[in-house]
CSV table of C-alpha atoms in Angstrom, one decimal:
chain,number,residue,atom,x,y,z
A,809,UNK,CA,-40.3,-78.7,-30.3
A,810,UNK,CA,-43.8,-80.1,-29.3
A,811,UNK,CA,-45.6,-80.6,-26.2
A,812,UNK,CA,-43.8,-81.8,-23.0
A,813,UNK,CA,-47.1,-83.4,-22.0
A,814,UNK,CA,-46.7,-84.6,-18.2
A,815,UNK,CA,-43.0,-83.2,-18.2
A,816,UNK,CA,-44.0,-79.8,-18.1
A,817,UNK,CA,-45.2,-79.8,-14.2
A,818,UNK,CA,-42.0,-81.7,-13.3
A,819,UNK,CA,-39.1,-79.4,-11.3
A,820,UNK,CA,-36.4,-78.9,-13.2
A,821,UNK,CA,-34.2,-81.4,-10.9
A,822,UNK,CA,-36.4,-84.2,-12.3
A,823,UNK,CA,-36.8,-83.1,-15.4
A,824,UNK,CA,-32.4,-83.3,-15.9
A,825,UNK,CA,-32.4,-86.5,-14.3
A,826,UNK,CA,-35.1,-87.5,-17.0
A,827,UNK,CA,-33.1,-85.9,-19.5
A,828,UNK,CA,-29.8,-87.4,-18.5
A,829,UNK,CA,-31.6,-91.0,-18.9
A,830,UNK,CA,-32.6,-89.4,-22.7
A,831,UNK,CA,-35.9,-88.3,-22.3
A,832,UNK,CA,-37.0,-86.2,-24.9
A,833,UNK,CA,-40.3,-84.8,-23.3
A,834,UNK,CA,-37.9,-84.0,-20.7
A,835,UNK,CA,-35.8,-81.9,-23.3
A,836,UNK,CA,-38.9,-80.8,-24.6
A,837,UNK,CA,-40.3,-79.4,-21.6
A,838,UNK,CA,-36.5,-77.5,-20.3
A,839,UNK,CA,-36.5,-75.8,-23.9
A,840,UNK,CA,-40.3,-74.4,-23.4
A,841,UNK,CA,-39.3,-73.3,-19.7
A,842,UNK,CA,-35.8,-72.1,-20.8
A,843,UNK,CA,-35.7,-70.9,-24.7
A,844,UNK,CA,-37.3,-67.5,-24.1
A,845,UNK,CA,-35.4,-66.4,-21.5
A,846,UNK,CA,-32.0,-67.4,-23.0
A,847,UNK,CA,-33.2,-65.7,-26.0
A,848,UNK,CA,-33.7,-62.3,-24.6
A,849,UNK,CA,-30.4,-62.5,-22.4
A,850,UNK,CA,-28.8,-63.2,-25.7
A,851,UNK,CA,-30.6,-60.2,-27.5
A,852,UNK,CA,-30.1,-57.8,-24.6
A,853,UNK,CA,-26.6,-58.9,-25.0
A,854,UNK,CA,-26.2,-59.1,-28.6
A,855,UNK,CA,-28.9,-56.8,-30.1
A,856,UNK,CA,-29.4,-59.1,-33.4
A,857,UNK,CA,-32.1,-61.3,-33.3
A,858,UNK,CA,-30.7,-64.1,-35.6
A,859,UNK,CA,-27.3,-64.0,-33.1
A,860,UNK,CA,-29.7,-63.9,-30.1
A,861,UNK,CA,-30.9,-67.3,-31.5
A,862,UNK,CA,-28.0,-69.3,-32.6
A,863,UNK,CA,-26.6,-68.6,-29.2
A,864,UNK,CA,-29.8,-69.8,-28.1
A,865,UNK,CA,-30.4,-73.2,-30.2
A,866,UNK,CA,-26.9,-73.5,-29.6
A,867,UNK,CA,-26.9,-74.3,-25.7
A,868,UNK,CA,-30.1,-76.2,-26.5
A,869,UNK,CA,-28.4,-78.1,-28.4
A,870,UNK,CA,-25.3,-78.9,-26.5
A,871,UNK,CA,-27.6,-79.5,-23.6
A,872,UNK,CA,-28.8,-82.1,-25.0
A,873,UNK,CA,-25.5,-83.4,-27.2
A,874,UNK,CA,-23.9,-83.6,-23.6
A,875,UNK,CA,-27.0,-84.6,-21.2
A,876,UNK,CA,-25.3,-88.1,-19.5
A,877,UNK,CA,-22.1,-85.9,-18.7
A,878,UNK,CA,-23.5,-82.6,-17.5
A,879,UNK,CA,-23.6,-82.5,-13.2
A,880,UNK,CA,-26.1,-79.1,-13.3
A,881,UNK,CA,-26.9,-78.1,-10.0
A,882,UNK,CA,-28.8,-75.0,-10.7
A,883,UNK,CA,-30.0,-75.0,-14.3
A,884,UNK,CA,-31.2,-71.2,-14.4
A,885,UNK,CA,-27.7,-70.3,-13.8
A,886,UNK,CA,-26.0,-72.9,-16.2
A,887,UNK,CA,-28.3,-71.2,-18.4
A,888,UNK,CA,-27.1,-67.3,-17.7
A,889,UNK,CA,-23.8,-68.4,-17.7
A,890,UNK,CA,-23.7,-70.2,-20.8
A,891,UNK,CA,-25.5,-67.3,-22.2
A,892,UNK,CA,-22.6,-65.3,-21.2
A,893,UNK,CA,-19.5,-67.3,-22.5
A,894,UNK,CA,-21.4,-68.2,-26.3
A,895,UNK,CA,-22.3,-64.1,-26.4
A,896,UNK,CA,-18.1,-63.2,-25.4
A,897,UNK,CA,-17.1,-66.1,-27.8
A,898,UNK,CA,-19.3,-65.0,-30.4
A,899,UNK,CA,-18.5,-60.9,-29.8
A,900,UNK,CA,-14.4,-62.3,-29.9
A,901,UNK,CA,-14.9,-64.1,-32.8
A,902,UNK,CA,-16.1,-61.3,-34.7
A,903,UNK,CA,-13.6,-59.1,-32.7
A,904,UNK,CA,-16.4,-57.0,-31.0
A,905,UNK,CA,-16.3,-56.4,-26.8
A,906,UNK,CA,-18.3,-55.6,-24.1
A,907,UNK,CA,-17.5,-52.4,-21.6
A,908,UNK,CA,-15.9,-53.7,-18.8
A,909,UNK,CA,-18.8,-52.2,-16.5
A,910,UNK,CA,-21.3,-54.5,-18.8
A,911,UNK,CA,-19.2,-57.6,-18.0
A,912,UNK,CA,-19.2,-57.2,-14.6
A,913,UNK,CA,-22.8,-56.2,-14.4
A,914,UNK,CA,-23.7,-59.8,-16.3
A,915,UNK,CA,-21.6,-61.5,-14.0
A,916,UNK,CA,-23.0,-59.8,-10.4
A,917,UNK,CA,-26.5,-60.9,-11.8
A,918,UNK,CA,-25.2,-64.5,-11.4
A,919,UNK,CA,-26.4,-64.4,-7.5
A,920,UNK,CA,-22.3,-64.4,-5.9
A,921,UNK,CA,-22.2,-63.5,-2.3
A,922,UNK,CA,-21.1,-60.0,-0.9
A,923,UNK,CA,-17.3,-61.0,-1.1
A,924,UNK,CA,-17.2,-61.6,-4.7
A,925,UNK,CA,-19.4,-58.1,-5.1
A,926,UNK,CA,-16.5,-56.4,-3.2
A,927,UNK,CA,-13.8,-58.1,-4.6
A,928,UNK,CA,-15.0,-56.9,-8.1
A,929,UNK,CA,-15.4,-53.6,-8.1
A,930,UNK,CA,-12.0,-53.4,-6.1
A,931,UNK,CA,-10.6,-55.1,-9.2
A,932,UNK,CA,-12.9,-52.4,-11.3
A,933,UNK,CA,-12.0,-49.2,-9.5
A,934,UNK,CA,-8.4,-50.2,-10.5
A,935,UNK,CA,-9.0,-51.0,-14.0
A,936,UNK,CA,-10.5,-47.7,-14.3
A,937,UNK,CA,-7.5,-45.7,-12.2
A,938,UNK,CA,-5.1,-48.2,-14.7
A,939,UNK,CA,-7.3,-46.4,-17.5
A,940,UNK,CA,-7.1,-43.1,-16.6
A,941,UNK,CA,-3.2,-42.9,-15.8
A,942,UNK,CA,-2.5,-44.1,-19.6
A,943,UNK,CA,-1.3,-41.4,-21.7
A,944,UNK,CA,-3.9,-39.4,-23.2
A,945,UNK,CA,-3.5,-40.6,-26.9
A,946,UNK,CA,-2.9,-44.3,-25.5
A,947,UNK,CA,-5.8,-43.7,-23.5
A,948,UNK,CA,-7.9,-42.8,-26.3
A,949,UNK,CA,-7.4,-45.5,-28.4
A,950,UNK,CA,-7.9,-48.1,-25.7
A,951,UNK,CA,-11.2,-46.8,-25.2
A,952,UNK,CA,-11.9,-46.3,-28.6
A,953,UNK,CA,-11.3,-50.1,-29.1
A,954,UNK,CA,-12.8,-51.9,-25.8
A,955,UNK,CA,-15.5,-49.2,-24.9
A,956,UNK,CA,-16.9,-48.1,-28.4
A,957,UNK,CA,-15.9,-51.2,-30.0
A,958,UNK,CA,-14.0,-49.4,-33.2
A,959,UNK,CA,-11.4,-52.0,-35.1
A,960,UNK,CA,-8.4,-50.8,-35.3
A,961,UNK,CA,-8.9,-49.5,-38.9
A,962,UNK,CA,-11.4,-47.4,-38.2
A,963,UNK,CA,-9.5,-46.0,-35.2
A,964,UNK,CA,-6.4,-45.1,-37.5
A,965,UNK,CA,-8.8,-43.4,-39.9
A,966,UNK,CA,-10.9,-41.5,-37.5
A,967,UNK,CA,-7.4,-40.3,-35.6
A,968,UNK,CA,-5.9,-39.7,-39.2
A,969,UNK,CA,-3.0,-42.3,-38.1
A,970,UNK,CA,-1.4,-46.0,-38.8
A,971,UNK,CA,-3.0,-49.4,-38.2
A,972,UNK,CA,0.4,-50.1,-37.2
A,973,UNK,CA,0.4,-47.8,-34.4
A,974,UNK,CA,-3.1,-48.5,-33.2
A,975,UNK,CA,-2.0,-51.8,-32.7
A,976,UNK,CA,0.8,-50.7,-30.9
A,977,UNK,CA,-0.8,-48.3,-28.5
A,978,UNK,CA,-3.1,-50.9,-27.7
A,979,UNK,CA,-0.5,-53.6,-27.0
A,980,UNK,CA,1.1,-51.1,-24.5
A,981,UNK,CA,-2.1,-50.6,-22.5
A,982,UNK,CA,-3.4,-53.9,-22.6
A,983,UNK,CA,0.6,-55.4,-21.9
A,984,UNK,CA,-0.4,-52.9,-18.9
A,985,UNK,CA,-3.1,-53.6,-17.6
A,986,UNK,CA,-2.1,-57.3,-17.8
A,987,UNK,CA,0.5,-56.2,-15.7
A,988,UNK,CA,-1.0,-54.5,-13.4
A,989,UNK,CA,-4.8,-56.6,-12.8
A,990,UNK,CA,-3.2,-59.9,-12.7
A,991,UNK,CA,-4.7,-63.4,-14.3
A,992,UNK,CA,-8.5,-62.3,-14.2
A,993,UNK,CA,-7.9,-59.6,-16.9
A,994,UNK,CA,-6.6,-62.6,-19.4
A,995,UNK,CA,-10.1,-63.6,-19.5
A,996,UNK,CA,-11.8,-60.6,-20.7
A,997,UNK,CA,-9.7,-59.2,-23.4
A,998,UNK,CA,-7.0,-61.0,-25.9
């Protein structure tokens, strides 16, 4: 992207005010602070280096497409956290998840205060009781799917059973645990 020149000694609360006004050695210099460490939060994620960097160029790019209208207070942790909703978007989109553990893990990294911390693993102690009372062959599959990150199909072959009652098995738990974890666990699995 070139050198940021001057820009490069600036905080990063002057170099988004720069940017917002359209600087592009303001740009420059945020992408040569920020690019590598998006990129291996991405990878770690992700573990494909050409995923790793669309993610990457991606929130570089929107960073930039929406500079007047961002309000970024913090920009390391706009930066994790975009990380963290392209890398779910991108895993949903090609119908791939994250253990629950690992999602909570990203998100305890984002610096929350002790009340947050509690309040999530309270909610993950009972996704994991919720788990463990399904029935056995229920409880198989839903791991299978959201832990191993087998499709359906290959579930059904490797239990020598339907598609169709893959997907049914795993409507039950999931129409469960719905149930049962309230409006946080609509965010984490369809």
């Amino acid at each position: 992207m070139g050198d940021a020149g001057a820009y490069k000694d600036l905080g990063d609360a002057e170099l988004l005010r720069s940017l917002k006004d359209g600087s592009m050695e303001a740009f420059n210099a945020l992408y040569q602070r920020y690019w590598q460490p998006a990129y291996n939060a991405a990878f770690k994620r992700l573990n494909d280096p050409a995923a790793a960097q669309d993610v990457t160029q991606d929130i570089f790019l929107q960073l930039w497409n929406r500079r007047a209208d961002l309000h970024i207070l913090h920009l390391p942790a706009y930066i994790h956290t975009s990380v963290r909703n392209r890398v779910l978007n991108l895993l949903e989109s090609q119908q791939r998840f994250l253990p629950m553990e690992d999602l909570f893990a990203e998100s305890a990294s984002g610096g929350e205060g002790a009340d947050a911390l509690a309040r999530r693993n309270q909610w993950l102690k009972s996704y994991h009781a919720l788990v463990d009372a399904l029935p056995p062959g229920r409880q198989e599959i839903f791991r299978m799917r959201y832990n191993d990150g087998a499709s359906p199909d290959e579930i059904a072959a490797l239990l020598n059973i339907s598609r169709k009652t893959v997907q049914n098995q795993l409507g039950k738990a999931l129409a469960r645990l719905r149930a049962n974890l309230g409006a946080m666990f609509w965010s984490v699995l369809p």
